[in-house]
Amino acid sequence: MKEEIQDNLIQIHDLRISIYSEGSYFDVVKGLSLSVCSNEILCLVGESGCGKSITALSVMGLLPTDVAQVTNGEILFRGQDLLKLSASDMRRLRSDEISMIFQDPITSLDPVFTIGSLLTEIIRVHRNVGSSEAENMAVDALEAAQLPNARQRLKSYPHELSGGMRQRVMIALATALNPAVLIADEPTTALDVTVQAQILERLRERQREQKMGMLLITHDLAVVAEVADRVAVMYAGEIVEEASVQTLFDKPQHPYTQGLLGAIPDITARRGSLHAIPGRVPPPQVPPPGCEFAPRCVHALEECWESRPLLEGSGEGKLRCFNPQPLIT
Amino acid sequence: MLIVLLISSVAVFYAIRLSGGDATAAALPGSATEEFREEFRARIGLDKPIYLQYFAYMGKILKGDPGHSITNNASLVEMLKEHGKNSLVLGGAAFALVFLIGVPLGVLASLRRNSWADHGIMSFSIAGMAIPNFWLALLAIWLFASTFRILPAAGCCSGKQLILPAIVLAFEGIALTVRMTRSAMIENQNNDFVRTLRAGGLSEWRVMGKHVLRNAMIPIISLAGLRIGQIVGYALIVEQIFSWPGIGQALVTAVLRRDYPVAQFFSLVLVVLVVLGNWLADTGYTLANPRLRRSR
Ligand SMILES: Nc1ncnc2c1ncn2[C@@H]1O[C@H](COP(=O)(O)OP(=O)(O)OP(=O)(O)O)[C@@H](O)[C@H]1O
Ligand SMILES: [Mg+2]
C-alpha cells in the first residue's frame, strides 16, 4: 500500500490544453497522460514546440491564462486534483511540495532584490520562522546547491553572479523547502557546456538526497542517458512512447523515437542533441485525422492516416503506434 | 554639474541684463535728473562692462550677500527665506501629490488593464497632460471657490488655501506619473522573474505590489528630479494665479517692476533648483537600480 502511494506523486490523465492565438483556439496538448513517482527522474523529450513547457506550467498552475487553458483531464498530486484546488491552496503547494526550475537563470531572478531576501521571502511565506532562522535555511539551501560562500552571497544581487551561480540559486529556491516534486524545464540549456554538467550532477544528487520525483524536460540525449530513470517521448502534444531509459535506448519501438535517436545502435555514440527527422511537426491548428506522426513516418500504414492510435501498455512501457518497428541492428 | 550651473548662471545674468528696461526708471522718481541717474547706476555698478558686473555679482552671491531690492530695499536673503518657505510648502505638497496619487493610480490601471477603471484613469491622465496649467487653475477656482464655495480661491498659507494650488501644480506631474507607472508595471509583469516568484508560492499581491512595483519604480524614481524642474517652472504661473507669496510670485512681480536684483537673484535660485533636479534624476536612477550600483 505504501508503495502504491509513493509510486504516484503526480498523475496526469488525458490532459488537454488549448491555446488562444490570433483569433482561434487550438489544442497544443492533446490527451496527455503521464506519471511521476517519488525518487525517480522522468525525462520528457520531444521537438521544440511539442508542448513540453506548457505541460510543465499546467502542473504548477502557472499557465498564462490569457492565452492557454486546460480544457480537459486531471492532474493529480498524491491523489488530489490540482486543477480543482483554489488559488490559495495551489499557492501553498508551490515550492513547498511542487517546485519548478526554469530555463533562463539570467532573467528568472528579480534583479532589484538580493538573493538572500528572495530566498527568505519564499521560505517565510511557507514556514512560520523568524528572519534569522529563515536566513539559516537559505544558507543551507544555497550550500546544498553548492554555491560557494553561501552566507556572504545572501547579500549579492543576481547581476553579481555568473549564469551557473544563478542557476544554483534557482536550485536553492526550488529545493529549500524539500518539495516532493521538482520540475526542471531545460535547466542547463542556457549555460556554458562546462557548467551544464556540474549543474546537472548537483540536481541529480539533490533529487536522490531528498527522494524527489523529478520531471526533467530536455533536448539533450546525453542528459537523458546520464540521469533519466524513465523517458517519455512527446510528439505534437501527446506521449508517443514511454519506457525505462535502458529499454528506450536499446529497443525504441516508435518510429519517431527511433528517428530521434538517429537509429544508432551504440548508446554511447548517441550523445548530443536529438537527431533531426525529415519533415515538420504538423501545425496544431489543423490536426490530422489519423496519427500525428503519419505524414513524416516511413512506416505509415493506411490505418495510420485514418484513425489515431492509443497509448497502450503497462507501467513498464507504453506505446502509441499501429506499426511499431523492431530496431534493425 | 558645476559647469552646467556656471553656464546657466551666466545665461540668466545676461538674459536679465539684456531684457532691456532702465533700472533707474523703477527705482527713482520720474523727476530725477539725468546726472542723478548716472550716479545711481555707478553706485550699483551698472556702468561697468557686463562681464565685470557678472564676476562682481557672483562674488557677492558666493559670500552670501546677494544685495537688496531696488524698489523697497528689502534684503534678498530675507526675501528668499520668506518666499522660499512658502514655495517649499507648495512645491513639496505638489511633489508629494505627484507620487502619492500618480503611482497608486498607475498601479491600479495596470492591474485592471482594459477595465473601465483603467480607461477612466487613462482618460484622466491624457486630460491632465493636455489641459494648460493656468486654465486648470481658473477652472478649479471657478468650480471649488466660486460655485461650490468649499475652498478659498487664493491666499496663503492655511491648509485649506494650499489644496487648490498644490493640486493644480501637481496635475501634469500626476498625469505623467500615472502613465509611466502603468506602462512600467505592464512591462515588468511580463518578466521571467514574475513566473519564478509565482512558482515560489508568493501571492499576487506580493508579486505585483512588491516585486513588480519595485522594478517599475526604477524609471519613476529616476525621473523624479525632472518633476522638480516641472514644478519649479509651473510655480511661476500657479503662485501668481492663487496669490501664493512664493519665489515664483516674487519673481514675476520683480520682473514687472524692473527690480533687476530680485529678478536676477530669484531666477538664479530657480535655475539652480532645476539643475539640481536633473542631477538628482541621474543619482536617483543609480539609487533605484542595483545593477548600476558599484558592486562590492
Ligand atoms: N504564450 C503563448 N502564446 C501562444 N502560443 C504559445 C504560447 N506558449 C506556447 N505556445 C504554443 O504552444 C505550443 C507548445 O509550446 P511549448 O512552449 O510547450 O513547447 P516546448 O515543447 O516547451 O518547446 P521548446 O522545446 O522549444 O521549449 C507551441 O506550438 C507554441 O507555439
Ligand atoms: Mg519549452
PDB file of C-alpha atoms in Angstrom, chain A residues 144-271:
ATOM      1  CA  ALA A 144      23.176  22.204  -0.804  1.00  0.00           C
ATOM      2  CA  ALA A 145      23.131  23.713  -4.290  1.00  0.00           C
ATOM      3  CA  GLN A 146      26.898  24.121  -3.871  1.00  0.00           C
ATOM      4  CA  LEU A 147      27.064  27.851  -4.213  1.00  0.00           C
ATOM      5  CA  PRO A 148      30.472  28.881  -2.827  1.00  0.00           C
ATOM      6  CA  ASN A 149      30.498  31.315   0.135  1.00  0.00           C
ATOM      7  CA  ALA A 150      26.801  30.847   0.617  1.00  0.00           C
ATOM      8  CA  ARG A 151      26.421  33.142   3.619  1.00  0.00           C
ATOM      9  CA  GLN A 152      28.215  36.087   2.018  1.00  0.00           C
ATOM     10  CA  ARG A 153      26.239  35.536  -1.166  1.00  0.00           C
ATOM     11  CA  LEU A 154      22.977  36.300   0.614  1.00  0.00           C
ATOM     12  CA  LYS A 155      23.778  39.972   0.131  1.00  0.00           C
ATOM     13  CA  SER A 156      24.538  39.639  -3.578  1.00  0.00           C
ATOM     14  CA  TYR A 157      22.250  40.855  -6.289  1.00  0.00           C
ATOM     15  CA  PRO A 158      21.563  38.461  -9.165  1.00  0.00           C
ATOM     16  CA  HIS A 159      23.621  40.546 -11.597  1.00  0.00           C
ATOM     17  CA  GLU A 160      26.690  39.992  -9.434  1.00  0.00           C
ATOM     18  CA  LEU A 161      26.565  36.244 -10.071  1.00  0.00           C
ATOM     19  CA  SER A 162      27.502  34.207 -13.123  1.00  0.00           C
ATOM     20  CA  GLY A 163      24.910  32.236 -15.054  1.00  0.00           C
ATOM     21  CA  GLY A 164      25.935  28.982 -13.393  1.00  0.00           C
ATOM     22  CA  MET A 165      25.797  30.542  -9.934  1.00  0.00           C
ATOM     23  CA  ARG A 166      22.359  31.958 -10.659  1.00  0.00           C
ATOM     24  CA  GLN A 167      21.110  28.553 -11.703  1.00  0.00           C
ATOM     25  CA  ARG A 168      22.431  27.240  -8.379  1.00  0.00           C
ATOM     26  CA  VAL A 169      20.392  29.957  -6.697  1.00  0.00           C
ATOM     27  CA  MET A 170      17.375  28.766  -8.681  1.00  0.00           C
ATOM     28  CA  ILE A 171      18.042  25.220  -7.490  1.00  0.00           C
ATOM     29  CA  ALA A 172      18.274  26.500  -3.928  1.00  0.00           C
ATOM     30  CA  LEU A 173      14.981  28.394  -4.339  1.00  0.00           C
ATOM     31  CA  ALA A 174      13.287  25.304  -5.718  1.00  0.00           C
ATOM     32  CA  THR A 175      14.618  22.844  -3.153  1.00  0.00           C
ATOM     33  CA  ALA A 176      14.815  24.949   0.027  1.00  0.00           C
ATOM     34  CA  LEU A 177      11.538  23.571   1.355  1.00  0.00           C
ATOM     35  CA  ASN A 178      12.138  19.918   0.456  1.00  0.00           C
ATOM     36  CA  PRO A 179       9.417  19.625  -2.167  1.00  0.00           C
ATOM     37  CA  ALA A 180       8.162  16.191  -3.184  1.00  0.00           C
ATOM     38  CA  VAL A 181       8.176  17.044  -6.864  1.00  0.00           C
ATOM     39  CA  LEU A 182      10.715  19.043  -8.836  1.00  0.00           C
ATOM     40  CA  ILE A 183      10.046  20.106 -12.398  1.00  0.00           C
ATOM     41  CA  ALA A 184      13.063  21.320 -14.333  1.00  0.00           C
ATOM     42  CA  ASP A 185      12.440  22.797 -17.772  1.00  0.00           C
ATOM     43  CA  GLU A 186      15.708  22.637 -19.685  1.00  0.00           C
ATOM     44  CA  PRO A 187      17.642  23.780 -16.604  1.00  0.00           C
ATOM     45  CA  THR A 188      21.030  23.751 -18.302  1.00  0.00           C
ATOM     46  CA  THR A 189      20.283  24.870 -21.854  1.00  0.00           C
ATOM     47  CA  ALA A 190      21.198  28.491 -21.205  1.00  0.00           C
ATOM     48  CA  LEU A 191      24.512  27.640 -19.549  1.00  0.00           C
ATOM     49  CA  ASP A 192      28.095  27.039 -20.643  1.00  0.00           C
ATOM     50  CA  VAL A 193      28.816  23.476 -21.597  1.00  0.00           C
ATOM     51  CA  THR A 194      31.316  23.095 -18.759  1.00  0.00           C
ATOM     52  CA  VAL A 195      28.832  24.381 -16.206  1.00  0.00           C
ATOM     53  CA  GLN A 196      25.976  22.258 -17.576  1.00  0.00           C
ATOM     54  CA  ALA A 197      27.474  19.009 -16.354  1.00  0.00           C
ATOM     55  CA  GLN A 198      28.083  20.368 -12.831  1.00  0.00           C
ATOM     56  CA  ILE A 199      24.583  21.763 -12.504  1.00  0.00           C
ATOM     57  CA  LEU A 200      23.030  18.576 -13.767  1.00  0.00           C
ATOM     58  CA  GLU A 201      25.127  16.485 -11.433  1.00  0.00           C
ATOM     59  CA  ARG A 202      24.082  18.672  -8.488  1.00  0.00           C
ATOM     60  CA  LEU A 203      20.439  18.469  -9.479  1.00  0.00           C
ATOM     61  CA  ARG A 204      20.591  14.705  -9.638  1.00  0.00           C
ATOM     62  CA  GLU A 205      22.298  14.485  -6.241  1.00  0.00           C
ATOM     63  CA  ARG A 206      19.689  16.817  -4.786  1.00  0.00           C
ATOM     64  CA  GLN A 207      16.948  14.639  -6.227  1.00  0.00           C
ATOM     65  CA  ARG A 208      18.459  11.494  -4.695  1.00  0.00           C
ATOM     66  CA  GLU A 209      19.101  13.150  -1.306  1.00  0.00           C
ATOM     67  CA  GLN A 210      15.548  14.410  -0.998  1.00  0.00           C
ATOM     68  CA  LYS A 211      13.998  11.429  -2.787  1.00  0.00           C
ATOM     69  CA  MET A 212      12.119  13.824  -5.014  1.00  0.00           C
ATOM     70  CA  GLY A 213      10.114  12.833  -8.013  1.00  0.00           C
ATOM     71  CA  MET A 214      11.626  14.847 -10.820  1.00  0.00           C
ATOM     72  CA  LEU A 215      10.286  15.754 -14.226  1.00  0.00           C
ATOM     73  CA  LEU A 216      13.209  16.847 -16.363  1.00  0.00           C
ATOM     74  CA  ILE A 217      12.493  18.440 -19.711  1.00  0.00           C
ATOM     75  CA  THR A 218      15.417  18.368 -22.075  1.00  0.00           C
ATOM     76  CA  HIS A 219      16.543  18.319 -25.679  1.00  0.00           C
ATOM     77  CA  ASP A 220      19.804  16.690 -24.860  1.00  0.00           C
ATOM     78  CA  LEU A 221      20.056  12.918 -25.244  1.00  0.00           C
ATOM     79  CA  ALA A 222      23.344  12.918 -23.367  1.00  0.00           C
ATOM     80  CA  VAL A 223      21.456  14.314 -20.393  1.00  0.00           C
ATOM     81  CA  VAL A 224      18.767  11.668 -20.775  1.00  0.00           C
ATOM     82  CA  ALA A 225      21.313   8.866 -20.950  1.00  0.00           C
ATOM     83  CA  GLU A 226      23.080  10.199 -17.880  1.00  0.00           C
ATOM     84  CA  VAL A 227      20.303  10.958 -15.416  1.00  0.00           C
ATOM     85  CA  ALA A 228      16.972   9.519 -16.526  1.00  0.00           C
ATOM     86  CA  ASP A 229      15.264   6.564 -14.877  1.00  0.00           C
ATOM     87  CA  ARG A 230      12.368   6.662 -17.294  1.00  0.00           C
ATOM     88  CA  VAL A 231      11.818   8.555 -20.513  1.00  0.00           C
ATOM     89  CA  ALA A 232       8.611   9.864 -22.041  1.00  0.00           C
ATOM     90  CA  VAL A 233       8.747  10.883 -25.680  1.00  0.00           C
ATOM     91  CA  MET A 234       6.343  13.603 -26.663  1.00  0.00           C
ATOM     92  CA  TYR A 235       5.170  14.407 -30.151  1.00  0.00           C
ATOM     93  CA  ALA A 236       2.686  17.117 -31.147  1.00  0.00           C
ATOM     94  CA  GLY A 237       1.051  17.343 -27.741  1.00  0.00           C
ATOM     95  CA  GLU A 238       0.890  13.677 -26.821  1.00  0.00           C
ATOM     96  CA  ILE A 239       3.113  10.962 -25.420  1.00  0.00           C
ATOM     97  CA  VAL A 240       4.046   8.515 -28.167  1.00  0.00           C
ATOM     98  CA  GLU A 241       6.335   6.241 -26.203  1.00  0.00           C
ATOM     99  CA  GLU A 242       7.314   5.756 -22.607  1.00  0.00           C
ATOM    100  CA  ALA A 243       9.875   3.322 -21.221  1.00  0.00           C
ATOM    101  CA  SER A 244      12.778   2.901 -18.849  1.00  0.00           C
ATOM    102  CA  VAL A 245      15.883   4.612 -20.101  1.00  0.00           C
ATOM    103  CA  GLN A 246      17.586   1.295 -20.828  1.00  0.00           C
ATOM    104  CA  THR A 247      14.679  -0.068 -22.834  1.00  0.00           C
ATOM    105  CA  LEU A 248      14.181   3.124 -24.729  1.00  0.00           C
ATOM    106  CA  PHE A 249      17.782   3.367 -25.846  1.00  0.00           C
ATOM    107  CA  ASP A 250      18.081  -0.359 -26.543  1.00  0.00           C
ATOM    108  CA  LYS A 251      14.719  -1.118 -28.099  1.00  0.00           C
ATOM    109  CA  PRO A 252      12.960   2.040 -29.224  1.00  0.00           C
ATOM    110  CA  GLN A 253       9.706   0.977 -30.862  1.00  0.00           C
ATOM    111  CA  HIS A 254       8.006   4.102 -32.110  1.00  0.00           C
ATOM    112  CA  PRO A 255       9.308   5.310 -35.469  1.00  0.00           C
ATOM    113  CA  TYR A 256       9.503   8.812 -34.023  1.00  0.00           C
ATOM    114  CA  THR A 257      11.675   7.688 -31.112  1.00  0.00           C
ATOM    115  CA  GLN A 258      13.875   5.788 -33.482  1.00  0.00           C
ATOM    116  CA  GLY A 259      14.150   8.879 -35.595  1.00  0.00           C
ATOM    117  CA  LEU A 260      15.113  10.977 -32.575  1.00  0.00           C
ATOM    118  CA  LEU A 261      17.800   8.553 -31.565  1.00  0.00           C
ATOM    119  CA  GLY A 262      19.079   8.559 -35.125  1.00  0.00           C
ATOM    120  CA  ALA A 263      18.718   4.763 -35.134  1.00  0.00           C
ATOM    121  CA  ILE A 264      22.286   4.414 -33.979  1.00  0.00           C
ATOM    122  CA  PRO A 265      22.620   1.129 -32.080  1.00  0.00           C
ATOM    123  CA  ASP A 266      25.501   2.225 -29.860  1.00  0.00           C
ATOM    124  CA  ILE A 267      24.171   4.068 -26.839  1.00  0.00           C
ATOM    125  CA  THR A 268      27.438   5.867 -26.106  1.00  0.00           C
ATOM    126  CA  ALA A 269      27.585   7.189 -29.644  1.00  0.00           C
ATOM    127  CA  ARG A 270      24.145   8.737 -29.251  1.00  0.00           C
ATOM    128  CA  ARG A 271      25.395  11.701 -27.318  1.00  0.00           C
TER     129      ARG A 271
END
